[in-house]
C-alpha cells in the first residue's frame, strides 16, 4: 500500500499538472504520514539533497550560459559554423547543428540551446527556402547535444545521484558521443537536403572567414576553459564553472560590448529563476528517493528485471525503453535523481560502467525533451516557429530514427563513451 501511495500519488499529481517539485514533495510527505515517519525527516532529506558541494557548479554554469546567450555569442557561433559547413547543400541545417554543438559546450542546456540558436536559425532557414517544420526538427534534435557535450549540469545531478561518480570523467565521456551525434544528424540533414533540393550556402572568402574566426575565438574559449581546467586538474568542476562565469562576464560586457552592463540585472533574474526551479526539484527529488530507498523499491525493481532475464542485451534494451517512456512524461532533473538509484544497480550487475550509463541516460532523457507530451525543448521550438506540436511530431520521424539508432550504438559500444576518459584520466 505504501508503494502504491508513493508512486500512485505522484502520477495523480502529474496528471492534474501540479508542478513537478510539489508533486514529488507531496508524494513523499503523504507516504511518510501513512508510515508514521515524522515529516521533519522529509524536510531534512530535502536539505541534505541540496547540500552537496558538487551542486555548487550548477548556478555558475547556468549564469555563464545566460551571459553568453545574451551577449551575442550565439550569432558568432552561427557565423563560425557557417564558415565550416555553410557552403554545402542544405548548409544552413548543418550550420544549425554545428552551432548547437558549440553552444551546447557552453550552456549545457537543450532548452537554452534551442532558445538562443533557434530564434536566429529557424527564421533564417525559412527565409532561405527551407520548410518550417524541417527547420524546427533540425533545431530541436541538434539541441540534444547540449545535455551530452560538457558542461551539462544534468551530468552533475547524475554524479550526485550515482553516489559521487567523477564529474571530470562524465564530462570527458560526453565529448565523443556528443560530437558523433552531431555528425550523424548532419549526415541525415544532408540526405534530406539533397532529396528535397534545399539550397546551398554562399561561399565565404578567406579574409572574411579569418575575421569571423577571430571574432568567435574568445567565446569558444569558454568551453576550453571549462574542459581544460577539469581535465588537467587545474580546477574542480565547481571552480571551472565559477571561472567560466567570470570569463563570460568579462568577454560579454567589456570585450564584445553588444549589450549594456545594465542588462546584467536581467541575466541575474533569469539565472535565479532557473536555479530556483532546479534546486527545488533536486530537494524534493531527494526526499522522494529517500522514501523509495526506505521502501526498498530499487532492490525490488533490480530483482524483478534480473529475474525476467539475465541476458545483457535484453536488460539494456529494457532499461532504455523504461528511460524513453519516463522521459516522455517527466522533466529531466527529477527523473535523473529518481531513476539513477533504481537502474544503476541493474546495469552495473550486467557489466555496464557508471560513466557509460550516465551518457546513455542523458541521451535517453534528451530524446524525451523533444517528445510529447512533456517535451520542453519541443515546446520552445514550436513556440519560436509558431507551428503546432502535432505537425512537428509527424515530421520528426526520420530524426527520431537516427536518434534511436545512435542510442543503440551508444549502448552496445562502450568505447564510444569510455575511451577518452580512460585515456586522459586513468
Coordinates of C-alpha atoms in Angstrom, one line a residue:
X1 CA 0.0 0.0 0.0
X2 CA 2.8 2.4 0.9
X3 CA 4.5 1.9 -2.5
X4 CA 1.1 2.5 -4.2
X5 CA 0.7 5.7 -2.3
X6 CA 4.2 6.9 -3.2
X7 CA 4.0 6.1 -6.9
X8 CA 0.3 6.5 -7.4
X9 CA 0.0 9.9 -5.8
X10 CA 3.0 11.1 -7.9
X11 CA 1.3 10.1 -11.2
X12 CA -2.0 11.6 -9.9
X13 CA -0.3 14.9 -9.2
X14 CA 1.4 14.9 -12.6
X15 CA -1.9 14.1 -14.4
X16 CA -3.6 17.2 -12.7
X17 CA -0.5 19.2 -13.8
X18 CA 0.9 20.0 -10.4
X19 CA 4.4 21.4 -10.7
X20 CA 6.9 18.5 -10.5
X21 CA 8.7 19.8 -7.4
X22 CA 5.4 20.0 -5.5
X23 CA 4.3 16.6 -6.8
X24 CA 7.5 14.9 -5.6
X25 CA 7.4 16.6 -2.2
X26 CA 3.8 15.9 -1.6
X27 CA 4.0 12.2 -2.6
X28 CA 7.0 11.7 -0.2
X29 CA 5.1 13.5 2.6
X30 CA 1.9 11.6 2.1
X31 CA 3.8 8.3 2.2
X32 CA 5.7 9.3 5.3
X33 CA 2.5 10.3 7.1
X34 CA 1.0 6.9 6.2
X35 CA 4.1 5.1 7.6
X36 CA 4.2 7.3 10.7
X37 CA 7.6 8.8 9.8
X38 CA 7.9 12.4 11.2
X39 CA 7.6 15.0 8.4
X40 CA 10.7 16.6 9.8
X41 CA 12.6 13.7 8.3
X42 CA 11.3 14.6 4.8
X43 CA 12.4 18.2 5.4
X44 CA 15.9 17.1 6.5
X45 CA 16.2 14.9 3.4
X46 CA 15.3 17.9 1.2
X47 CA 18.0 20.0 2.8
X48 CA 20.6 17.2 2.5
X49 CA 19.7 16.9 -1.2
X50 CA 21.0 20.3 -2.0
X51 CA 24.0 20.3 0.4
X52 CA 26.3 18.6 -2.0
X53 CA 29.4 20.6 -2.9
X54 CA 29.2 19.3 -6.5
X55 CA 25.9 21.1 -6.9
X56 CA 27.6 24.4 -6.4
X57 CA 28.8 24.2 -10.0
X58 CA 25.2 24.4 -11.3
X59 CA 24.4 28.1 -10.6
X60 CA 27.7 29.1 -12.2
X61 CA 27.1 27.1 -15.3
X62 CA 23.6 28.5 -15.6
X63 CA 24.9 32.0 -15.1
X64 CA 27.7 31.6 -17.7
X65 CA 25.1 30.2 -20.2
X66 CA 22.8 33.1 -19.6
X67 CA 25.5 35.7 -20.1
X68 CA 26.8 34.1 -23.3
X69 CA 23.2 33.8 -24.6
X70 CA 22.5 37.5 -24.0
X71 CA 25.8 38.8 -25.2
X72 CA 25.8 37.9 -29.0
X73 CA 27.8 34.7 -28.7
X74 CA 25.0 32.8 -30.5
X75 CA 25.4 34.9 -33.6
X76 CA 29.2 34.5 -33.6
X77 CA 28.9 30.7 -33.2
X78 CA 26.5 30.6 -36.2
X79 CA 28.9 32.7 -38.3
X80 CA 31.8 30.5 -37.3
X81 CA 29.8 27.3 -38.2
X82 CA 28.8 28.9 -41.5
X83 CA 32.5 29.2 -42.4
X84 CA 33.0 25.5 -41.8
X85 CA 29.9 23.8 -43.3
X86 CA 27.7 26.5 -44.8
X87 CA 28.6 26.1 -48.4
X88 CA 27.3 22.6 -49.0
X89 CA 23.7 21.7 -50.0
X90 CA 21.4 22.2 -47.0
X91 CA 24.3 24.1 -45.4
X92 CA 22.1 26.1 -43.1
X93 CA 20.8 22.9 -41.4
X94 CA 24.4 21.9 -40.8
X95 CA 25.3 25.3 -39.5
X96 CA 22.4 24.9 -37.1
X97 CA 23.6 21.6 -35.9
X98 CA 27.3 22.7 -35.6
X99 CA 26.2 25.9 -33.7
X100 CA 24.2 23.7 -31.3
X101 CA 27.3 21.6 -30.7
X102 CA 29.4 24.7 -29.9
X103 CA 26.7 26.4 -27.8
X104 CA 25.9 23.1 -26.0
X105 CA 29.5 23.1 -24.9
X106 CA 28.9 26.5 -23.3
X107 CA 25.4 26.4 -21.9
X108 CA 25.0 22.7 -21.2
X109 CA 21.2 23.0 -21.8
X110 CA 19.0 21.8 -24.6
X111 CA 16.3 24.4 -23.9
X112 CA 18.9 27.3 -23.8
X113 CA 20.4 26.0 -27.0
X114 CA 17.0 26.0 -28.8
X115 CA 16.1 29.4 -27.4
X116 CA 19.4 31.0 -28.4
X117 CA 20.2 29.3 -31.7
X118 CA 16.5 28.7 -32.8
X119 CA 15.5 32.4 -32.6
X120 CA 18.2 33.1 -35.2
X121 CA 18.3 30.0 -37.3
X122 CA 14.6 29.0 -37.7
X123 CA 13.6 32.3 -39.4
X124 CA 16.8 32.4 -41.4
X125 CA 16.2 28.8 -42.7
X126 CA 12.6 29.6 -43.5
X127 CA 13.6 32.7 -45.4
X128 CA 16.2 30.7 -47.5
X129 CA 13.5 28.3 -48.7
X130 CA 13.6 25.5 -46.1
X131 CA 10.4 24.1 -44.8
X132 CA 9.4 25.5 -41.4
X133 CA 8.9 22.0 -39.8
X134 CA 12.3 20.9 -41.1
X135 CA 13.9 24.0 -39.6
X136 CA 12.3 23.2 -36.2
X137 CA 13.2 19.5 -36.5
X138 CA 16.9 20.3 -37.1
X139 CA 17.0 22.8 -34.3
X140 CA 15.4 20.8 -31.5
X141 CA 17.1 17.4 -32.3
X142 CA 20.5 19.1 -32.5
X143 CA 19.9 20.7 -29.2
X144 CA 20.0 17.2 -27.6
X145 CA 23.8 17.6 -27.9
X146 CA 23.6 20.2 -25.1
X147 CA 22.8 17.5 -22.5
X148 CA 25.7 15.3 -23.6
X149 CA 28.5 17.7 -24.5
X150 CA 30.0 19.2 -21.4
X151 CA 29.4 21.2 -19.3
X152 CA 26.0 19.7 -18.7
X153 CA 24.5 20.5 -15.3
X154 CA 22.4 17.4 -15.7
X155 CA 25.7 15.3 -15.6
X156 CA 26.4 17.0 -12.2
X157 CA 23.0 15.9 -10.9
X158 CA 23.7 12.4 -12.2
X159 CA 27.0 12.4 -10.4
X160 CA 25.3 13.2 -7.1
X161 CA 22.5 10.6 -7.7
X162 CA 25.0 7.9 -8.6
X163 CA 27.0 8.4 -5.4
X164 CA 29.8 10.6 -6.5
X165 CA 30.8 9.4 -10.0
X166 CA 33.7 11.5 -11.3
X167 CA 32.3 14.7 -12.9
X168 CA 35.5 15.0 -14.9
X169 CA 35.1 11.6 -16.4
X170 CA 31.5 12.2 -17.1
X171 CA 32.4 15.4 -19.0
X172 CA 35.1 13.6 -21.0
X173 CA 32.7 10.7 -21.6
X174 CA 30.2 13.0 -23.3
X175 CA 32.6 14.6 -25.8
X176 CA 32.9 11.8 -28.3
X177 CA 29.3 10.8 -28.2
X178 CA 28.2 14.4 -28.5
X179 CA 30.3 15.1 -31.5
X180 CA 29.4 11.8 -33.2
X181 CA 25.7 12.6 -32.6
X182 CA 26.2 16.0 -34.3
X183 CA 27.9 14.3 -37.3
X184 CA 25.1 11.7 -37.5
X185 CA 22.5 14.5 -37.6
X186 CA 24.5 16.4 -40.2
X187 CA 24.6 13.3 -42.4
X188 CA 20.8 12.9 -42.1
X189 CA 20.3 16.6 -42.8
X190 CA 22.4 16.4 -45.9
X191 CA 20.5 13.4 -47.2
X192 CA 17.2 15.2 -46.7
X193 CA 18.5 18.4 -48.2
X194 CA 19.5 16.6 -51.4
X195 CA 16.2 14.7 -51.5
X196 CA 14.2 17.9 -51.1
X197 CA 16.6 20.1 -53.2
X198 CA 17.3 22.7 -50.4
X199 CA 19.7 25.5 -51.4
X200 CA 23.4 25.6 -51.0
X201 CA 25.0 28.3 -48.8
X202 CA 27.2 31.1 -50.2
X203 CA 31.0 30.6 -50.2
X204 CA 32.7 32.9 -47.7
X205 CA 36.1 34.5 -48.8
X206 CA 39.3 33.8 -46.9
X207 CA 39.6 37.3 -45.5
X208 CA 36.1 37.4 -44.1
X209 CA 36.4 33.8 -42.8
X210 CA 39.5 34.8 -40.8
X211 CA 37.7 37.8 -39.4
X212 CA 34.8 35.6 -38.3
X213 CA 37.1 33.0 -36.7
X214 CA 38.9 35.8 -34.8
X215 CA 35.6 37.3 -33.6
X216 CA 34.3 34.0 -32.3
X217 CA 37.5 32.7 -30.8
X218 CA 37.0 34.4 -27.3
X219 CA 33.6 33.0 -27.0
X220 CA 34.7 29.5 -27.8
X221 CA 37.4 29.7 -25.2
X222 CA 34.7 29.4 -22.5
X223 CA 34.3 25.7 -23.3
X224 CA 38.1 25.3 -23.5
X225 CA 38.5 26.8 -20.0
X226 CA 35.9 24.6 -18.5
X227 CA 37.1 21.3 -20.0
X228 CA 40.8 22.1 -19.9
X229 CA 40.7 23.1 -16.3
X230 CA 38.9 19.9 -15.3
X231 CA 40.9 17.5 -17.5
X232 CA 44.3 18.8 -16.4
X233 CA 43.4 19.1 -12.7
X234 CA 43.7 22.9 -12.6
X235 CA 40.1 23.3 -11.3
X236 CA 37.4 21.2 -9.8
X237 CA 34.2 21.2 -11.8
X238 CA 32.8 23.9 -9.4
X239 CA 35.9 26.1 -9.7
X240 CA 35.8 25.8 -13.5
X241 CA 32.2 26.8 -13.6
X242 CA 33.0 29.9 -11.5
X243 CA 35.9 30.8 -13.7
X244 CA 33.8 30.3 -16.8
X245 CA 31.1 32.7 -15.4
X246 CA 33.7 35.4 -14.7
X247 CA 35.3 34.9 -18.1
X248 CA 31.9 35.1 -19.8
X249 CA 31.1 38.3 -17.9
X250 CA 34.3 40.0 -18.9
X251 CA 34.1 38.9 -22.6
X252 CA 30.4 39.8 -23.0
X253 CA 30.3 43.2 -21.2
X254 CA 33.9 44.5 -21.7
X255 CA 35.1 43.0 -25.0
X256 CA 32.1 42.3 -27.2
X257 CA 30.0 45.1 -25.6
X258 CA 26.9 44.3 -27.6
X259 CA 24.7 44.7 -24.5
X260 CA 24.9 47.2 -21.7
X261 CA 26.1 46.3 -18.2
X262 CA 22.6 47.4 -17.1
X263 CA 21.2 44.2 -18.9
X264 CA 23.2 42.1 -16.4
X265 CA 20.3 42.6 -13.9
X266 CA 18.0 40.7 -16.3
X267 CA 20.6 37.9 -16.6
X268 CA 20.8 37.5 -12.9
X269 CA 17.0 37.4 -12.6
X270 CA 16.8 34.7 -15.3
X271 CA 19.6 32.7 -13.7
X272 CA 17.8 32.9 -10.3
X273 CA 14.5 31.7 -11.8
X274 CA 16.2 28.8 -13.5
X275 CA 18.3 27.9 -10.4
X276 CA 15.3 28.1 -8.0
X277 CA 13.4 25.6 -10.2
X278 CA 16.4 23.2 -10.5
X279 CA 17.2 23.3 -6.7
X280 CA 13.5 22.9 -5.7
X281 CA 13.3 19.8 -7.9
X282 CA 16.6 18.4 -6.6
X283 CA 15.4 18.9 -3.0
X284 CA 12.0 17.3 -3.4
X285 CA 13.5 14.5 -5.6
X286 CA 15.9 13.7 -2.8
X287 CA 13.0 13.3 -0.3
X288 CA 11.2 11.1 -2.9
X289 CA 14.3 9.0 -3.5
X290 CA 14.7 8.5 0.3
X291 CA 11.2 7.1 0.6
X292 CA 11.9 4.8 -2.4
X293 CA 15.0 3.5 -0.6
X294 CA 13.2 3.2 2.7
X295 CA 10.6 1.0 0.9
X296 CA 13.3 -0.9 -0.9
X297 CA 11.8 -0.1 -4.3
X298 CA 15.2 0.0 -6.1
X299 CA 16.1 -3.5 -4.9
X300 CA 12.7 -4.9 -5.8
X301 CA 12.9 -3.5 -9.4
X302 CA 16.5 -4.7 -9.7
X303 CA 15.5 -8.2 -8.7
X304 CA 12.5 -8.1 -11.0
X305 CA 14.4 -7.1 -14.0
X306 CA 17.2 -9.6 -13.4
X307 CA 14.5 -12.2 -12.7
X308 CA 12.9 -11.6 -16.1
X309 CA 16.2 -12.3 -17.9
X310 CA 19.9 -12.4 -17.3
X311 CA 20.7 -11.5 -20.9
X312 CA 22.7 -8.3 -21.0
X313 CA 21.3 -7.2 -24.4
X314 CA 17.7 -7.7 -23.3
X315 CA 18.3 -5.9 -20.0
X316 CA 19.9 -2.9 -21.6
X317 CA 17.1 -2.6 -24.2
X318 CA 14.6 -2.8 -21.5
X319 CA 16.4 -0.1 -19.4
X320 CA 16.5 2.1 -22.5
X321 CA 12.8 1.6 -23.1
X322 CA 12.0 2.5 -19.5
X323 CA 14.1 5.7 -19.7
X324 CA 12.5 6.7 -23.0
X325 CA 9.0 6.2 -21.7
X326 CA 9.7 8.1 -18.5
X327 CA 11.4 10.8 -20.4
X328 CA 8.2 11.4 -22.3
X329 CA 6.2 12.2 -19.1
X330 CA 8.7 13.7 -16.6
X331 CA 11.3 16.5 -16.6
X332 CA 14.9 15.6 -16.8
X333 CA 16.4 16.6 -13.5
X334 CA 13.9 14.8 -11.2
X335 CA 14.0 11.8 -13.4
X336 CA 17.8 11.5 -13.1
X337 CA 17.5 11.7 -9.3
X338 CA 14.7 9.1 -9.2
X339 CA 15.8 6.7 -11.9
X340 CA 19.5 6.6 -11.2
X341 CA 19.4 4.8 -7.8
X342 CA 16.9 2.3 -9.3
X343 CA 18.5 1.5 -12.7
X344 CA 22.2 1.9 -12.0
X345 CA 22.4 -1.2 -9.9
X346 CA 20.7 -3.1 -12.6
X347 CA 23.1 -2.1 -15.4
X348 CA 26.2 -2.4 -13.2
X349 CA 25.3 -6.0 -12.5
X350 CA 25.5 -6.8 -16.2
X351 CA 28.8 -5.0 -16.6
X352 CA 28.0 -1.5 -17.7
X353 CA 30.3 1.2 -16.4
X354 CA 28.5 4.1 -14.4
X355 CA 30.1 6.6 -16.8
X356 CA 28.7 4.9 -19.8
X357 CA 25.3 4.6 -18.2
X358 CA 25.3 8.3 -17.4
X359 CA 25.8 9.2 -21.0
X360 CA 23.1 6.7 -22.1
X361 CA 20.7 8.2 -19.6
X362 CA 21.5 11.7 -20.8
X363 CA 20.7 10.8 -24.4
X364 CA 17.5 8.9 -23.5
X365 CA 16.2 11.8 -21.5
X366 CA 17.4 14.3 -24.1
X367 CA 15.2 12.5 -26.6
X368 CA 12.4 12.9 -24.0
X369 CA 12.9 16.6 -24.2
X370 CA 11.8 16.6 -27.8
X371 CA 9.0 14.1 -27.4
X372 CA 5.3 14.8 -26.5
X373 CA 3.6 15.2 -24.1
X374 CA 6.2 16.9 -21.8
X375 CA 9.0 17.8 -24.2
X376 CA 10.1 21.2 -23.0
X377 CA 12.5 21.7 -25.9
X378 CA 9.8 20.7 -28.4
X379 CA 7.5 23.3 -26.9
X380 CA 10.2 26.0 -27.2
X381 CA 11.0 25.2 -30.8
X382 CA 7.3 25.2 -31.8
X383 CA 6.8 28.4 -30.0
X384 CA 9.6 30.1 -31.8
X385 CA 8.4 28.9 -35.2
X386 CA 4.7 29.4 -34.5
X387 CA 3.8 25.8 -35.6
X388 CA 1.7 23.1 -34.0
X389 CA 3.3 20.3 -32.0
X390 CA 1.2 17.8 -33.9
X391 CA 2.8 18.8 -37.3
X392 CA 6.3 18.8 -35.9
X393 CA 5.8 15.4 -34.2
X394 CA 4.8 13.8 -37.5
X395 CA 7.7 15.3 -39.5
X396 CA 10.3 14.3 -36.8
X397 CA 10.2 10.6 -37.8
X398 CA 13.5 10.4 -39.7
X399 CA 15.2 12.3 -36.9
X400 CA 13.8 10.0 -34.2
X401 CA 15.0 7.0 -36.3
X402 CA 18.5 8.4 -36.4
X403 CA 18.5 9.2 -32.6
X404 CA 17.3 5.7 -31.8
X405 CA 19.9 4.0 -34.0
X406 CA 22.6 6.2 -32.4
X407 CA 21.2 5.3 -28.9
X408 CA 21.6 1.6 -29.7
X409 CA 25.2 2.2 -30.8
X410 CA 26.0 4.2 -27.7
X411 CA 24.5 1.4 -25.5
X412 CA 26.4 -1.5 -27.1
X413 CA 29.7 0.1 -28.0
X414 CA 31.2 1.2 -24.6
X415 CA 34.4 2.6 -26.3
X416 CA 32.4 5.5 -27.7
X417 CA 32.0 6.7 -24.1
X418 CA 34.8 5.3 -22.1
X419 CA 37.9 5.6 -24.4
X420 CA 38.6 9.3 -23.8
X421 CA 38.1 9.4 -20.0
X422 CA 40.1 6.2 -19.6
X423 CA 42.9 7.6 -21.8
X424 CA 43.1 11.1 -20.2
X425 CA 42.1 10.3 -16.5
X426 CA 43.5 6.9 -15.7

